[in-house]
Amino acid sequence: MPIPLLSVTADPLDVEAVVRRVEAEAPAGRHGAVSVFLGSVRGENLGRRVVALHYEAYEPLAVNAFGIIAGEVAEAWPGVAVAIRHRVGRLAVGDASIVIAAASPHRAGAFQACRYVIERVKQIAPIWKREVFEGGEEWIEGATADPSDAAARQAARERACA
């Protein structure tokens, strides 16, 4: 069974499955490019050695936020389809935390859509992370923008197209 187009999961992320899913969503023969963004747990942050991250999400609202983002992509880049899959739970250094795939008629749209999606996920998706580092742990600030905030959308669009 194919994975959902927009989802949160505790399972390890399968990049190939996300790519297959977005390719299935794009009209046959219409996408000439698929771009993938893979976010992973880095081993250092703010000068501290990271041991692990714990991600938590309010899944119904996170998937709803992904849907809002996908709609914004469709409006800004007609013909581009996106798939978003975010992992929750304890992740070790090197584990993938998010996979975003964009299928587009042209490469520029695929690249820009991937960048836009990650910027907006960071802005509006109710997903939080607790960083575990040598000597302690702390919650890292999560989404802070209102999904309807036009200035936040514009800032994400400018970063995507820079």
PDB file of C-alpha atoms in Angstrom:
ATOM      1  CA  MET A   1       0.000   0.000   0.000  1.00  0.00           C
ATOM      2  CA  PRO A   2       1.412   3.439  -0.889  1.00  0.00           C
ATOM      3  CA  ILE A   3       2.230   5.888   1.886  1.00  0.00           C
ATOM      4  CA  PRO A   4       0.041   8.968   2.355  1.00  0.00           C
ATOM      5  CA  LEU A   5       1.031  12.048   0.378  1.00  0.00           C
ATOM      6  CA  LEU A   6       1.165  14.131   3.576  1.00  0.00           C
ATOM      7  CA  SER A   7       1.990  12.323   6.794  1.00  0.00           C
ATOM      8  CA  VAL A   8       3.616  12.063  10.196  1.00  0.00           C
ATOM      9  CA  THR A   9       5.096   8.719  11.227  1.00  0.00           C
ATOM     10  CA  ALA A  10       7.162   7.057  13.937  1.00  0.00           C
ATOM     11  CA  ASP A  11       8.671   4.751  11.311  1.00  0.00           C
ATOM     12  CA  PRO A  12      12.062   5.377   9.680  1.00  0.00           C
ATOM     13  CA  LEU A  13      11.627   7.469   6.554  1.00  0.00           C
ATOM     14  CA  ASP A  14      11.816   5.782   3.159  1.00  0.00           C
ATOM     15  CA  VAL A  15      12.979   8.373   0.622  1.00  0.00           C
ATOM     16  CA  GLU A  16      12.233   6.133  -2.363  1.00  0.00           C
ATOM     17  CA  ALA A  17       8.642   5.583  -1.175  1.00  0.00           C
ATOM     18  CA  VAL A  18       8.098   9.346  -0.860  1.00  0.00           C
ATOM     19  CA  VAL A  19       9.495   9.893  -4.368  1.00  0.00           C
ATOM     20  CA  ARG A  20       7.266   7.136  -5.790  1.00  0.00           C
ATOM     21  CA  ARG A  21       4.280   8.686  -4.020  1.00  0.00           C
ATOM     22  CA  VAL A  22       4.812  12.175  -5.431  1.00  0.00           C
ATOM     23  CA  GLU A  23       5.470  10.743  -8.901  1.00  0.00           C
ATOM     24  CA  ALA A  24       2.128   8.914  -8.667  1.00  0.00           C
ATOM     25  CA  GLU A  25       0.420  12.208  -7.750  1.00  0.00           C
ATOM     26  CA  ALA A  26       1.857  14.162 -10.684  1.00  0.00           C
ATOM     27  CA  PRO A  27       0.009  13.788 -13.991  1.00  0.00           C
ATOM     28  CA  ALA A  28       1.595  11.034 -16.088  1.00  0.00           C
ATOM     29  CA  GLY A  29       4.306  12.354 -18.371  1.00  0.00           C
ATOM     30  CA  ARG A  30       4.027  15.903 -16.974  1.00  0.00           C
ATOM     31  CA  HIS A  31       6.900  15.956 -14.511  1.00  0.00           C
ATOM     32  CA  GLY A  32      10.366  16.337 -15.907  1.00  0.00           C
ATOM     33  CA  ALA A  33      11.999  16.790 -12.519  1.00  0.00           C
ATOM     34  CA  VAL A  34      11.712  15.445  -9.002  1.00  0.00           C
ATOM     35  CA  SER A  35      13.583  17.262  -6.274  1.00  0.00           C
ATOM     36  CA  VAL A  36      14.044  15.835  -2.786  1.00  0.00           C
ATOM     37  CA  PHE A  37      14.884  17.549   0.473  1.00  0.00           C
ATOM     38  CA  LEU A  38      16.044  15.262   3.253  1.00  0.00           C
ATOM     39  CA  GLY A  39      16.436  16.780   6.706  1.00  0.00           C
ATOM     40  CA  SER A  40      18.533  14.770   9.135  1.00  0.00           C
ATOM     41  CA  VAL A  41      19.704  14.974  12.732  1.00  0.00           C
ATOM     42  CA  ARG A  42      23.067  16.710  12.895  1.00  0.00           C
ATOM     43  CA  GLY A  43      25.687  15.838  15.489  1.00  0.00           C
ATOM     44  CA  GLU A  44      26.351  19.399  16.635  1.00  0.00           C
ATOM     45  CA  ASN A  45      24.177  22.400  17.350  1.00  0.00           C
ATOM     46  CA  LEU A  46      25.140  25.695  18.984  1.00  0.00           C
ATOM     47  CA  GLY A  47      28.561  24.301  19.802  1.00  0.00           C
ATOM     48  CA  ARG A  48      27.149  21.285  21.653  1.00  0.00           C
ATOM     49  CA  ARG A  49      27.513  17.630  20.750  1.00  0.00           C
ATOM     50  CA  VAL A  50      24.003  16.348  19.966  1.00  0.00           C
ATOM     51  CA  VAL A  51      23.178  12.814  21.095  1.00  0.00           C
ATOM     52  CA  ALA A  52      19.568  12.555  19.838  1.00  0.00           C
ATOM     53  CA  LEU A  53      16.400  14.477  19.052  1.00  0.00           C
ATOM     54  CA  HIS A  54      12.872  13.708  20.198  1.00  0.00           C
ATOM     55  CA  TYR A  55      10.189  14.994  17.834  1.00  0.00           C
ATOM     56  CA  GLU A  56       6.583  15.385  18.904  1.00  0.00           C
ATOM     57  CA  ALA A  57       3.676  16.488  16.766  1.00  0.00           C
ATOM     58  CA  TYR A  58      -0.017  17.010  17.017  1.00  0.00           C
ATOM     59  CA  GLU A  59      -0.605  14.796  14.005  1.00  0.00           C
ATOM     60  CA  PRO A  60      -4.050  15.976  12.801  1.00  0.00           C
ATOM     61  CA  LEU A  61      -2.957  19.616  12.823  1.00  0.00           C
ATOM     62  CA  ALA A  62       0.482  18.817  11.394  1.00  0.00           C
ATOM     63  CA  VAL A  63      -1.086  16.993   8.440  1.00  0.00           C
ATOM     64  CA  ASN A  64      -3.549  19.879   8.062  1.00  0.00           C
ATOM     65  CA  ALA A  65      -0.601  22.325   7.970  1.00  0.00           C
ATOM     66  CA  PHE A  66       1.058  20.126   5.323  1.00  0.00           C
ATOM     67  CA  GLY A  67      -2.157  20.378   3.298  1.00  0.00           C
ATOM     68  CA  ILE A  68      -2.143  24.172   3.573  1.00  0.00           C
ATOM     69  CA  ILE A  69       1.477  24.198   2.408  1.00  0.00           C
ATOM     70  CA  ALA A  70       0.740  21.851  -0.502  1.00  0.00           C
ATOM     71  CA  GLY A  71      -2.109  24.173  -1.551  1.00  0.00           C
ATOM     72  CA  GLU A  72       0.214  27.169  -1.411  1.00  0.00           C
ATOM     73  CA  VAL A  73       2.717  25.297  -3.594  1.00  0.00           C
ATOM     74  CA  ALA A  74       0.007  24.445  -6.129  1.00  0.00           C
ATOM     75  CA  GLU A  75      -0.971  28.110  -6.289  1.00  0.00           C
ATOM     76  CA  ALA A  76       2.586  29.467  -6.563  1.00  0.00           C
ATOM     77  CA  TRP A  77       3.970  26.740  -8.859  1.00  0.00           C
ATOM     78  CA  PRO A  78       1.134  25.345 -11.006  1.00  0.00           C
ATOM     79  CA  GLY A  79       1.742  21.748 -12.028  1.00  0.00           C
ATOM     80  CA  VAL A  80       4.002  20.965  -9.052  1.00  0.00           C
ATOM     81  CA  ALA A  81       3.003  18.140  -6.708  1.00  0.00           C
ATOM     82  CA  VAL A  82       4.576  17.714  -3.269  1.00  0.00           C
ATOM     83  CA  ALA A  83       4.817  14.932  -0.718  1.00  0.00           C
ATOM     84  CA  ILE A  84       5.765  15.620   2.899  1.00  0.00           C
ATOM     85  CA  ARG A  85       6.606  12.956   5.482  1.00  0.00           C
ATOM     86  CA  HIS A  86       7.876  13.921   8.951  1.00  0.00           C
ATOM     87  CA  ARG A  87       9.141  11.530  11.575  1.00  0.00           C
ATOM     88  CA  VAL A  88       8.346  11.669  15.293  1.00  0.00           C
ATOM     89  CA  GLY A  89       9.870   9.922  18.300  1.00  0.00           C
ATOM     90  CA  ARG A  90      13.517   9.512  19.234  1.00  0.00           C
ATOM     91  CA  LEU A  91      15.947   9.991  16.341  1.00  0.00           C
ATOM     92  CA  ALA A  92      19.680   9.351  16.472  1.00  0.00           C
ATOM     93  CA  VAL A  93      22.335  11.498  14.830  1.00  0.00           C
ATOM     94  CA  GLY A  94      22.152  10.860  11.081  1.00  0.00           C
ATOM     95  CA  ASP A  95      18.505   9.723  11.085  1.00  0.00           C
ATOM     96  CA  ALA A  96      16.176  11.407   8.602  1.00  0.00           C
ATOM     97  CA  SER A  97      13.582  13.644  10.261  1.00  0.00           C
ATOM     98  CA  ILE A  98      11.728  14.904   7.162  1.00  0.00           C
ATOM     99  CA  VAL A  99      11.481  13.991   3.499  1.00  0.00           C
ATOM    100  CA  ILE A 100       9.973  16.420   1.032  1.00  0.00           C
ATOM    101  CA  ALA A 101       9.638  15.515  -2.641  1.00  0.00           C
ATOM    102  CA  ALA A 102       8.398  17.817  -5.387  1.00  0.00           C
ATOM    103  CA  ALA A 103       7.524  16.650  -8.896  1.00  0.00           C
ATOM    104  CA  SER A 104       7.463  19.420 -11.485  1.00  0.00           C
ATOM    105  CA  PRO A 105       7.481  19.901 -15.230  1.00  0.00           C
ATOM    106  CA  HIS A 106      10.796  21.768 -14.803  1.00  0.00           C
ATOM    107  CA  ARG A 107      13.674  21.589 -12.299  1.00  0.00           C
ATOM    108  CA  ALA A 108      13.375  25.193 -11.088  1.00  0.00           C
ATOM    109  CA  GLY A 109       9.847  24.588  -9.795  1.00  0.00           C
ATOM    110  CA  ALA A 110      10.869  21.357  -8.079  1.00  0.00           C
ATOM    111  CA  PHE A 111      13.813  22.993  -6.293  1.00  0.00           C
ATOM    112  CA  GLN A 112      11.841  26.072  -5.297  1.00  0.00           C
ATOM    113  CA  ALA A 113       8.869  24.052  -4.057  1.00  0.00           C
ATOM    114  CA  CYS A 114      11.084  21.882  -1.822  1.00  0.00           C
ATOM    115  CA  ARG A 115      12.708  24.952  -0.285  1.00  0.00           C
ATOM    116  CA  TYR A 116       9.339  26.620   0.202  1.00  0.00           C
ATOM    117  CA  VAL A 117       7.877  23.547   1.889  1.00  0.00           C
ATOM    118  CA  ILE A 118      10.665  23.239   4.480  1.00  0.00           C
ATOM    119  CA  GLU A 119      10.489  26.967   5.239  1.00  0.00           C
ATOM    120  CA  ARG A 120       6.717  26.755   5.781  1.00  0.00           C
ATOM    121  CA  VAL A 121       6.918  23.516   7.802  1.00  0.00           C
ATOM    122  CA  LYS A 122       9.294  25.329  10.161  1.00  0.00           C
ATOM    123  CA  GLN A 123       6.876  28.283  10.315  1.00  0.00           C
ATOM    124  CA  ILE A 124       3.468  26.648  10.793  1.00  0.00           C
ATOM    125  CA  ALA A 125       3.525  22.883  11.460  1.00  0.00           C
ATOM    126  CA  PRO A 126       2.837  21.926  15.095  1.00  0.00           C
ATOM    127  CA  ILE A 127       5.986  19.826  15.428  1.00  0.00           C
ATOM    128  CA  TRP A 128       8.388  20.275  18.318  1.00  0.00           C
ATOM    129  CA  LYS A 129      11.816  18.870  19.035  1.00  0.00           C
ATOM    130  CA  ARG A 130      13.697  18.234  22.237  1.00  0.00           C
ATOM    131  CA  GLU A 131      17.421  18.214  21.692  1.00  0.00           C
ATOM    132  CA  VAL A 132      19.458  15.825  23.826  1.00  0.00           C
ATOM    133  CA  PHE A 133      23.084  16.888  24.028  1.00  0.00           C
ATOM    134  CA  GLU A 134      26.060  15.987  26.142  1.00  0.00           C
ATOM    135  CA  GLY A 135      25.263  17.382  29.563  1.00  0.00           C
ATOM    136  CA  GLY A 136      21.562  18.108  29.124  1.00  0.00           C
ATOM    137  CA  GLU A 137      18.543  18.595  26.942  1.00  0.00           C
ATOM    138  CA  GLU A 138      16.172  21.366  25.925  1.00  0.00           C
ATOM    139  CA  TRP A 139      13.109  22.033  23.817  1.00  0.00           C
ATOM    140  CA  ILE A 140      13.840  23.916  20.610  1.00  0.00           C
ATOM    141  CA  GLU A 141      11.264  26.531  19.590  1.00  0.00           C
ATOM    142  CA  GLY A 142       8.736  25.161  17.141  1.00  0.00           C
ATOM    143  CA  ALA A 143       6.336  26.771  14.686  1.00  0.00           C
ATOM    144  CA  THR A 144       5.448  30.354  15.522  1.00  0.00           C
ATOM    145  CA  ALA A 145       3.674  31.806  12.471  1.00  0.00           C
ATOM    146  CA  ASP A 146      -0.046  31.879  11.854  1.00  0.00           C
ATOM    147  CA  PRO A 147      -0.750  29.888   8.655  1.00  0.00           C
ATOM    148  CA  SER A 148      -2.716  32.851   7.276  1.00  0.00           C
ATOM    149  CA  ASP A 149       0.135  35.335   7.895  1.00  0.00           C
ATOM    150  CA  ALA A 150       0.825  36.713   4.419  1.00  0.00           C
ATOM    151  CA  ALA A 151       4.176  38.202   5.472  1.00  0.00           C
ATOM    152  CA  ALA A 152       5.413  34.796   6.684  1.00  0.00           C
ATOM    153  CA  ARG A 153       4.291  33.190   3.409  1.00  0.00           C
ATOM    154  CA  GLN A 154       6.070  35.898   1.443  1.00  0.00           C
ATOM    155  CA  ALA A 155       9.274  35.482   3.468  1.00  0.00           C
ATOM    156  CA  ALA A 156       9.226  31.728   2.769  1.00  0.00           C
ATOM    157  CA  ARG A 157       8.636  32.391  -0.929  1.00  0.00           C
ATOM    158  CA  GLU A 158      11.550  34.839  -1.079  1.00  0.00           C
ATOM    159  CA  ARG A 159      13.884  32.303   0.564  1.00  0.00           C
ATOM    160  CA  ALA A 160      12.670  29.600  -1.830  1.00  0.00           C
ATOM    161  CA  CYS A 161      13.345  31.722  -4.888  1.00  0.00           C
ATOM    162  CA  ALA A 162      16.655  33.275  -3.762  1.00  0.00           C
TER     163      ALA A 162
END
